[in-house]
PDB file of N, CA and C in Angstrom:
ATOM      1  N   UNK A1245    -141.264 100.389  93.445  1.00 63.00           N
ATOM      2  CA  UNK A1245    -141.687 100.106  94.810  1.00 63.00           C
ATOM      3  C   UNK A1245    -140.738  99.124  95.495  1.00 63.00           C
ATOM      4  N   UNK A1246    -140.162  98.188  94.743  1.00 83.00           N
ATOM      5  CA  UNK A1246    -139.256  97.215  95.354  1.00 83.00           C
ATOM      6  C   UNK A1246    -138.055  97.897  95.996  1.00 83.00           C
ATOM      7  N   UNK A1247    -137.498  98.880  95.307  1.00 86.00           N
ATOM      8  CA  UNK A1247    -136.340  99.589  95.851  1.00 86.00           C
ATOM      9  C   UNK A1247    -136.703 100.268  97.167  1.00 86.00           C
ATOM     10  N   UNK A1248    -137.877 100.877  97.225  1.00 85.00           N
ATOM     11  CA  UNK A1248    -138.331 101.539  98.444  1.00 85.00           C
ATOM     12  C   UNK A1248    -138.435 100.542  99.593  1.00 85.00           C
ATOM     13  N   UNK A1249    -139.040  99.392  99.336  1.00 86.00           N
ATOM     14  CA  UNK A1249    -139.200  98.366 100.372  1.00 86.00           C
ATOM     15  C   UNK A1249    -137.838  97.892 100.860  1.00 86.00           C
ATOM     16  N   UNK A1250    -136.935  97.610  99.939  1.00 89.00           N
ATOM     17  CA  UNK A1250    -135.609  97.115 100.319  1.00 89.00           C
ATOM     18  C   UNK A1250    -134.853  98.147 101.142  1.00 89.00           C
ATOM     19  N   UNK A1251    -134.929  99.394 100.752  1.00 89.00           N
ATOM     20  CA  UNK A1251    -134.240 100.440 101.512  1.00 89.00           C
ATOM     21  C   UNK A1251    -134.827 100.586 102.913  1.00 89.00           C
ATOM     22  N   UNK A1252    -136.139 100.428 103.027  1.00 88.00           N
ATOM     23  CA  UNK A1252    -136.779 100.479 104.346  1.00 88.00           C
ATOM     24  C   UNK A1252    -136.326  99.293 105.199  1.00 88.00           C
ATOM     25  N   UNK A1253    -136.209  98.119 104.591  1.00 91.00           N
ATOM     26  CA  UNK A1253    -135.740  96.930 105.305  1.00 91.00           C
ATOM     27  C   UNK A1253    -134.305  97.148 105.780  1.00 91.00           C
ATOM     28  N   UNK A1254    -133.465  97.671 104.914  1.00 91.00           N
ATOM     29  CA  UNK A1254    -132.071  97.926 105.279  1.00 91.00           C
ATOM     30  C   UNK A1254    -131.993  98.921 106.442  1.00 91.00           C
ATOM     31  N   UNK A1255    -132.796  99.967 106.379  1.00 90.00           N
ATOM     32  CA  UNK A1255    -132.822 100.963 107.449  1.00 90.00           C
ATOM     33  C   UNK A1255    -133.250 100.324 108.768  1.00 90.00           C
ATOM     34  N   UNK A1256    -134.322  99.515 108.705  1.00 91.00           N
ATOM     35  CA  UNK A1256    -134.851  98.889 109.911  1.00 91.00           C
ATOM     36  C   UNK A1256    -133.845  97.884 110.495  1.00 91.00           C
ATOM     37  N   UNK A1257    -133.164  97.140 109.634  1.00 92.00           N
ATOM     38  CA  UNK A1257    -132.134  96.208 110.107  1.00 92.00           C
ATOM     39  C   UNK A1257    -131.031  96.965 110.835  1.00 92.00           C
ATOM     40  N   UNK A1258    -130.645  98.109 110.301  1.00 91.00           N
ATOM     41  CA  UNK A1258    -129.638  98.935 110.956  1.00 91.00           C
ATOM     42  C   UNK A1258    -130.098  99.439 112.309  1.00 91.00           C
ATOM     43  N   UNK A1259    -131.331  99.899 112.367  1.00 90.00           N
ATOM     44  CA  UNK A1259    -131.894 100.395 113.626  1.00 90.00           C
ATOM     45  C   UNK A1259    -131.923  99.313 114.691  1.00 90.00           C
ATOM     46  N   UNK A1260    -132.326  98.119 114.285  1.00 91.00           N
ATOM     47  CA  UNK A1260    -132.508  97.015 115.224  1.00 91.00           C
ATOM     48  C   UNK A1260    -131.261  96.143 115.389  1.00 91.00           C
ATOM     49  N   UNK A1261    -130.195  96.487 114.659  1.00 94.00           N
ATOM     50  CA  UNK A1261    -128.956  95.700 114.688  1.00 94.00           C
ATOM     51  C   UNK A1261    -129.215  94.240 114.332  1.00 94.00           C
ATOM     52  N   UNK A1262    -129.968  94.057 113.253  1.00 93.00           N
ATOM     53  CA  UNK A1262    -130.309  92.721 112.770  1.00 93.00           C
ATOM     54  C   UNK A1262    -129.418  92.403 111.575  1.00 93.00           C
ATOM     55  N   UNK A1263    -128.782  91.253 111.617  1.00 94.00           N
ATOM     56  CA  UNK A1263    -127.907  90.836 110.513  1.00 94.00           C
ATOM     57  C   UNK A1263    -128.745  90.305 109.356  1.00 94.00           C
ATOM     58  N   UNK A1264    -128.103  90.174 108.202  1.00 92.00           N
ATOM     59  CA  UNK A1264    -128.784  89.607 107.036  1.00 92.00           C
ATOM     60  C   UNK A1264    -129.245  88.191 107.338  1.00 92.00           C
ATOM     61  N   UNK A1265    -128.443  87.447 108.077  1.00 94.00           N
ATOM     62  CA  UNK A1265    -128.812  86.078 108.445  1.00 94.00           C
ATOM     63  C   UNK A1265    -130.066  86.071 109.321  1.00 94.00           C
ATOM     64  N   UNK A1266    -130.123  86.966 110.299  1.00 95.00           N
ATOM     65  CA  UNK A1266    -131.303  87.057 111.160  1.00 95.00           C
ATOM     66  C   UNK A1266    -132.532  87.457 110.357  1.00 95.00           C
ATOM     67  N   UNK A1267    -132.363  88.426 109.460  1.00 95.00           N
ATOM     68  CA  UNK A1267    -133.477  88.858 108.619  1.00 95.00           C
ATOM     69  C   UNK A1267    -133.990  87.693 107.790  1.00 95.00           C
ATOM     70  N   UNK A1268    -133.073  86.939 107.195  1.00 96.00           N
ATOM     71  CA  UNK A1268    -133.463  85.795 106.376  1.00 96.00           C
ATOM     72  C   UNK A1268    -134.293  84.805 107.182  1.00 96.00           C
ATOM     73  N   UNK A1269    -133.858  84.514 108.396  1.00 96.00           N
ATOM     74  CA  UNK A1269    -134.585  83.581 109.256  1.00 96.00           C
ATOM     75  C   UNK A1269    -135.948  84.131 109.651  1.00 96.00           C
ATOM     76  N   UNK A1270    -135.999  85.397 110.051  1.00 95.00           N
ATOM     77  CA  UNK A1270    -137.252  85.999 110.510  1.00 95.00           C
ATOM     78  C   UNK A1270    -138.264  86.182 109.388  1.00 95.00           C
ATOM     79  N   UNK A1271    -137.782  86.526 108.203  1.00 95.00           N
ATOM     80  CA  UNK A1271    -138.688  86.818 107.089  1.00 95.00           C
ATOM     81  C   UNK A1271    -138.981  85.594 106.224  1.00 95.00           C
ATOM     82  N   UNK A1272    -138.223  84.524 106.414  1.00 95.00           N
ATOM     83  CA  UNK A1272    -138.436  83.330 105.597  1.00 95.00           C
ATOM     84  C   UNK A1272    -137.937  83.492 104.172  1.00 95.00           C
ATOM     85  N   UNK A1273    -136.813  84.183 104.036  1.00 95.00           N
ATOM     86  CA  UNK A1273    -136.201  84.443 102.730  1.00 95.00           C
ATOM     87  C   UNK A1273    -134.769  83.915 102.790  1.00 95.00           C
ATOM     88  N   UNK A1274    -134.263  83.409 101.692  1.00 94.00           N
ATOM     89  CA  UNK A1274    -132.902  82.860 101.696  1.00 94.00           C
ATOM     90  C   UNK A1274    -131.867  83.957 101.947  1.00 94.00           C
ATOM     91  N   UNK A1275    -130.763  83.554 102.569  1.00 94.00           N
ATOM     92  CA  UNK A1275    -129.671  84.493 102.811  1.00 94.00           C
ATOM     93  C   UNK A1275    -129.096  85.026 101.506  1.00 94.00           C
ATOM     94  N   UNK A1276    -129.075  84.202 100.478  1.00 94.00           N
ATOM     95  CA  UNK A1276    -128.566  84.626  99.167  1.00 94.00           C
ATOM     96  C   UNK A1276    -129.417  85.766  98.620  1.00 94.00           C
ATOM     97  N   UNK A1277    -130.731  85.649  98.745  1.00 93.00           N
ATOM     98  CA  UNK A1277    -131.633  86.710  98.262  1.00 93.00           C
ATOM     99  C   UNK A1277    -131.404  87.997  99.045  1.00 93.00           C
ATOM    100  N   UNK A1278    -131.276  87.883 100.361  1.00 94.00           N
ATOM    101  CA  UNK A1278    -131.022  89.063 101.199  1.00 94.00           C
ATOM    102  C   UNK A1278    -129.711  89.724 100.791  1.00 94.00           C
ATOM    103  N   UNK A1279    -128.676  88.933 100.627  1.00 92.00           N
ATOM    104  CA  UNK A1279    -127.368  89.457 100.229  1.00 92.00           C
ATOM    105  C   UNK A1279    -127.451  90.166  98.880  1.00 92.00           C
ATOM    106  N   UNK A1280    -128.133  89.559  97.934  1.00 92.00           N
ATOM    107  CA  UNK A1280    -128.290  90.155  96.611  1.00 92.00           C
ATOM    108  C   UNK A1280    -129.004  91.498  96.702  1.00 92.00           C
ATOM    109  N   UNK A1281    -130.061  91.556  97.499  1.00 91.00           N
ATOM    110  CA  UNK A1281    -130.813  92.808  97.668  1.00 91.00           C
ATOM    111  C   UNK A1281    -129.933  93.879  98.307  1.00 91.00           C
ATOM    112  N   UNK A1282    -129.219  93.510  99.360  1.00 89.00           N
ATOM    113  CA  UNK A1282    -128.398  94.478 100.082  1.00 89.00           C
ATOM    114  C   UNK A1282    -127.223  94.959  99.243  1.00 89.00           C
ATOM    115  N   UNK A1283    -126.879  94.223  98.208  1.00 91.00           N
ATOM    116  CA  UNK A1283    -125.796  94.633  97.310  1.00 91.00           C
ATOM    117  C   UNK A1283    -126.304  95.417  96.105  1.00 91.00           C
ATOM    118  N   UNK A1284    -127.575  95.819  96.127  1.00 89.00           N
ATOM    119  CA  UNK A1284    -128.084  96.731  95.111  1.00 89.00           C
ATOM    120  C   UNK A1284    -128.984  96.156  94.044  1.00 89.00           C
ATOM    121  N   UNK A1285    -129.298  94.866  94.101  1.00 87.00           N
ATOM    122  CA  UNK A1285    -130.233  94.304  93.127  1.00 87.00           C
ATOM    123  C   UNK A1285    -131.647  94.453  93.679  1.00 87.00           C
ATOM    124  N   UNK A1286    -132.385  95.391  93.108  1.00 85.00           N
ATOM    125  CA  UNK A1286    -133.728  95.687  93.616  1.00 85.00           C
ATOM    126  C   UNK A1286    -134.821  94.948  92.854  1.00 85.00           C
ATOM    127  N   UNK A1287    -134.439  94.052  91.960  1.00 87.00           N
ATOM    128  CA  UNK A1287    -135.419  93.261  91.214  1.00 87.00           C
ATOM    129  C   UNK A1287    -135.749  92.004  92.010  1.00 87.00           C
ATOM    130  N   UNK A1288    -136.823  92.073  92.786  1.00 86.00           N
ATOM    131  CA  UNK A1288    -137.210  90.938  93.619  1.00 86.00           C
ATOM    132  C   UNK A1288    -138.601  90.462  93.222  1.00 86.00           C
ATOM    133  N   UNK A1289    -138.863  89.214  93.511  1.00 87.00           N
ATOM    134  CA  UNK A1289    -140.176  88.639  93.215  1.00 87.00           C
ATOM    135  C   UNK A1289    -141.229  89.229  94.143  1.00 87.00           C
ATOM    136  N   UNK A1290    -142.475  89.219  93.675  1.00 86.00           N
ATOM    137  CA  UNK A1290    -143.581  89.737  94.488  1.00 86.00           C
ATOM    138  C   UNK A1290    -143.714  88.982  95.808  1.00 86.00           C
ATOM    139  N   UNK A1291    -143.449  87.674  95.793  1.00 89.00           N
ATOM    140  CA  UNK A1291    -143.527  86.883  97.030  1.00 89.00           C
ATOM    141  C   UNK A1291    -142.499  87.380  98.034  1.00 89.00           C
ATOM    142  N   UNK A1292    -141.292  87.647  97.569  1.00 90.00           N
ATOM    143  CA  UNK A1292    -140.233  88.162  98.443  1.00 90.00           C
ATOM    144  C   UNK A1292    -140.620  89.535  98.973  1.00 90.00           C
ATOM    145  N   UNK A1293    -141.112  90.386  98.092  1.00 88.00           N
ATOM    146  CA  UNK A1293    -141.531  91.726  98.516  1.00 88.00           C
ATOM    147  C   UNK A1293    -142.631  91.625  99.563  1.00 88.00           C
ATOM    148  N   UNK A1294    -143.571  90.722  99.364  1.00 87.00           N
ATOM    149  CA  UNK A1294    -144.657  90.519 100.313  1.00 87.00           C
ATOM    150  C   UNK A1294    -144.121  90.098 101.679  1.00 87.00           C
ATOM    151  N   UNK A1295    -143.156  89.193 101.697  1.00 91.00           N
ATOM    152  CA  UNK A1295    -142.552  88.751 102.959  1.00 91.00           C
ATOM    153  C   UNK A1295    -141.822  89.892 103.648  1.00 91.00           C
ATOM    154  N   UNK A1296    -141.144  90.720 102.862  1.00 91.00           N
ATOM    155  CA  UNK A1296    -140.429  91.866 103.439  1.00 91.00           C
ATOM    156  C   UNK A1296    -141.398  92.887 104.017  1.00 91.00           C
ATOM    157  N   UNK A1297    -142.482  93.141 103.321  1.00 87.00           N
ATOM    158  CA  UNK A1297    -143.499  94.072 103.825  1.00 87.00           C
ATOM    159  C   UNK A1297    -144.100  93.538 105.120  1.00 87.00           C
ATOM    160  N   UNK A1298    -144.379  92.253 105.150  1.00 89.00           N
ATOM    161  CA  UNK A1298    -144.921  91.637 106.365  1.00 89.00           C
ATOM    162  C   UNK A1298    -143.912  91.763 107.513  1.00 89.00           C
ATOM    163  N   UNK A1299    -142.632  91.494 107.232  1.00 91.00           N
ATOM    164  CA  UNK A1299    -141.606  91.616 108.253  1.00 91.00           C
ATOM    165  C   UNK A1299    -141.506  93.053 108.762  1.00 91.00           C
ATOM    166  N   UNK A1300    -141.504  94.005 107.834  1.00 89.00           N
ATOM    167  CA  UNK A1300    -141.441  95.414 108.233  1.00 89.00           C
ATOM    168  C   UNK A1300    -142.622  95.800 109.101  1.00 89.00           C
ATOM    169  N   UNK A1301    -143.794  95.350 108.727  1.00 85.00           N
ATOM    170  CA  UNK A1301    -144.992  95.658 109.500  1.00 85.00           C
ATOM    171  C   UNK A1301    -144.877  95.121 110.923  1.00 85.00           C
ATOM    172  N   UNK A1302    -144.289  93.942 111.069  1.00 88.00           N
ATOM    173  CA  UNK A1302    -144.133  93.348 112.397  1.00 88.00           C
ATOM    174  C   UNK A1302    -143.102  94.092 113.236  1.00 88.00           C
ATOM    175  N   UNK A1303    -142.243  94.868 112.593  1.00 85.00           N
ATOM    176  CA  UNK A1303    -141.192  95.602 113.296  1.00 85.00           C
ATOM    177  C   UNK A1303    -141.504  97.089 113.458  1.00 85.00           C
ATOM    178  N   UNK A1304    -142.696  97.496 113.110  1.00 80.00           N
ATOM    179  CA  UNK A1304    -143.060  98.887 113.319  1.00 80.00           C
ATOM    180  C   UNK A1304    -143.403  99.646 112.063  1.00 80.00           C
ATOM    181  N   UNK A1305    -143.420  98.970 110.942  1.00 68.00           N
ATOM    182  CA  UNK A1305    -143.903  99.586 109.719  1.00 68.00           C
ATOM    183  C   UNK A1305    -142.881 100.401 108.958  1.00 68.00           C
ATOM    184  N   UNK A1306    -143.422 101.158 108.028  1.00 64.00           N
ATOM    185  CA  UNK A1306    -142.635 101.968 107.115  1.00 64.00           C
ATOM    186  C   UNK A1306    -142.541 103.398 107.618  1.00 64.00           C
ATOM    187  N   UNK A1307    -141.472 104.053 107.208  1.00 61.00           N
ATOM    188  CA  UNK A1307    -141.375 105.498 107.378  1.00 61.00           C
ATOM    189  C   UNK A1307    -141.272 106.094 105.992  1.00 61.00           C
ATOM    190  N   UNK A1308    -142.170 107.026 105.704  1.00 57.00           N
ATOM    191  CA  UNK A1308    -142.153 107.645 104.384  1.00 57.00           C
ATOM    192  C   UNK A1308    -142.048 109.149 104.529  1.00 57.00           C
ATOM    193  N   UNK A1309    -141.246 109.730 103.668  1.00 55.00           N
ATOM    194  CA  UNK A1309    -141.228 111.180 103.615  1.00 55.00           C
ATOM    195  C   UNK A1309    -142.444 111.639 102.816  1.00 55.00           C
ATOM    196  N   UNK A1310    -142.716 112.927 102.831  1.00 55.00           N
ATOM    197  CA  UNK A1310    -143.914 113.451 102.168  1.00 55.00           C
ATOM    198  C   UNK A1310    -143.935 113.172 100.672  1.00 55.00           C
ATOM    199  N   UNK A1311    -142.798 113.309 100.027  1.00 57.00           N
ATOM    200  CA  UNK A1311    -142.729 113.101  98.576  1.00 57.00           C
ATOM    201  C   UNK A1311    -143.050 111.659  98.224  1.00 57.00           C
ATOM    202  N   UNK A1312    -142.494 110.711  98.979  1.00 58.00           N
ATOM    203  CA  UNK A1312    -142.752 109.287  98.720  1.00 58.00           C
ATOM    204  C   UNK A1312    -144.211 108.959  98.961  1.00 58.00           C
ATOM    205  N   UNK A1313    -144.760 109.446 100.071  1.00 53.00           N
ATOM    206  CA  UNK A1313    -146.167 109.181 100.377  1.00 53.00           C
ATOM    207  C   UNK A1313    -147.064 109.731  99.273  1.00 53.00           C
ATOM    208  N   UNK A1314    -146.773 110.930  98.793  1.00 56.00           N
ATOM    209  CA  UNK A1314    -147.588 111.515  97.728  1.00 56.00           C
ATOM    210  C   UNK A1314    -147.470 110.684  96.449  1.00 56.00           C
ATOM    211  N   UNK A1315    -146.250 110.263  96.106  1.00 60.00           N
ATOM    212  CA  UNK A1315    -146.038 109.482  94.893  1.00 60.00           C
ATOM    213  C   UNK A1315    -146.801 108.152  94.961  1.00 60.00           C
ATOM    214  N   UNK A1316    -146.788 107.511  96.110  1.00 53.00           N
ATOM    215  CA  UNK A1316    -147.491 106.227  96.249  1.00 53.00           C
ATOM    216  C   UNK A1316    -149.010 106.397  96.233  1.00 53.00           C
ATOM    217  N   UNK A1317    -149.487 107.550  96.659  1.00 51.00           N
ATOM    218  CA  UNK A1317    -150.925 107.797  96.691  1.00 51.00           C
ATOM    219  C   UNK A1317    -151.480 108.317  95.366  1.00 51.00           C
ATOM    220  N   UNK A1318    -150.609 108.744  94.469  1.00 51.00           N
ATOM    221  CA  UNK A1318    -151.064 109.257  93.150  1.00 51.00           C
ATOM    222  C   UNK A1318    -151.460 108.134  92.218  1.00 51.00           C
TER     223      UNK A1318
END
C-alpha cells in the first residue's frame, strides 16, 4: 500500500506542479523523507503514510484503476 500512496503523491505533485520542498512543507514531512520516497524507497512509516494520505485527500483524493480498487477491497 505504501508504494501505491507514494505513486499517487508523485502523480498529484506533477499535476499541481508542486516541488518536493512544497510537499514537505504542506504535508509536514521532512524534505529528506520526500526525496528518499521519490527516489524509489517505498518503505515509509505509518505516520508518514498517514500524512501523505491526508495531504492527498486535501488535494482531491486518490485515483484508482479497477484492478487496484478490487485488490484493496478484497
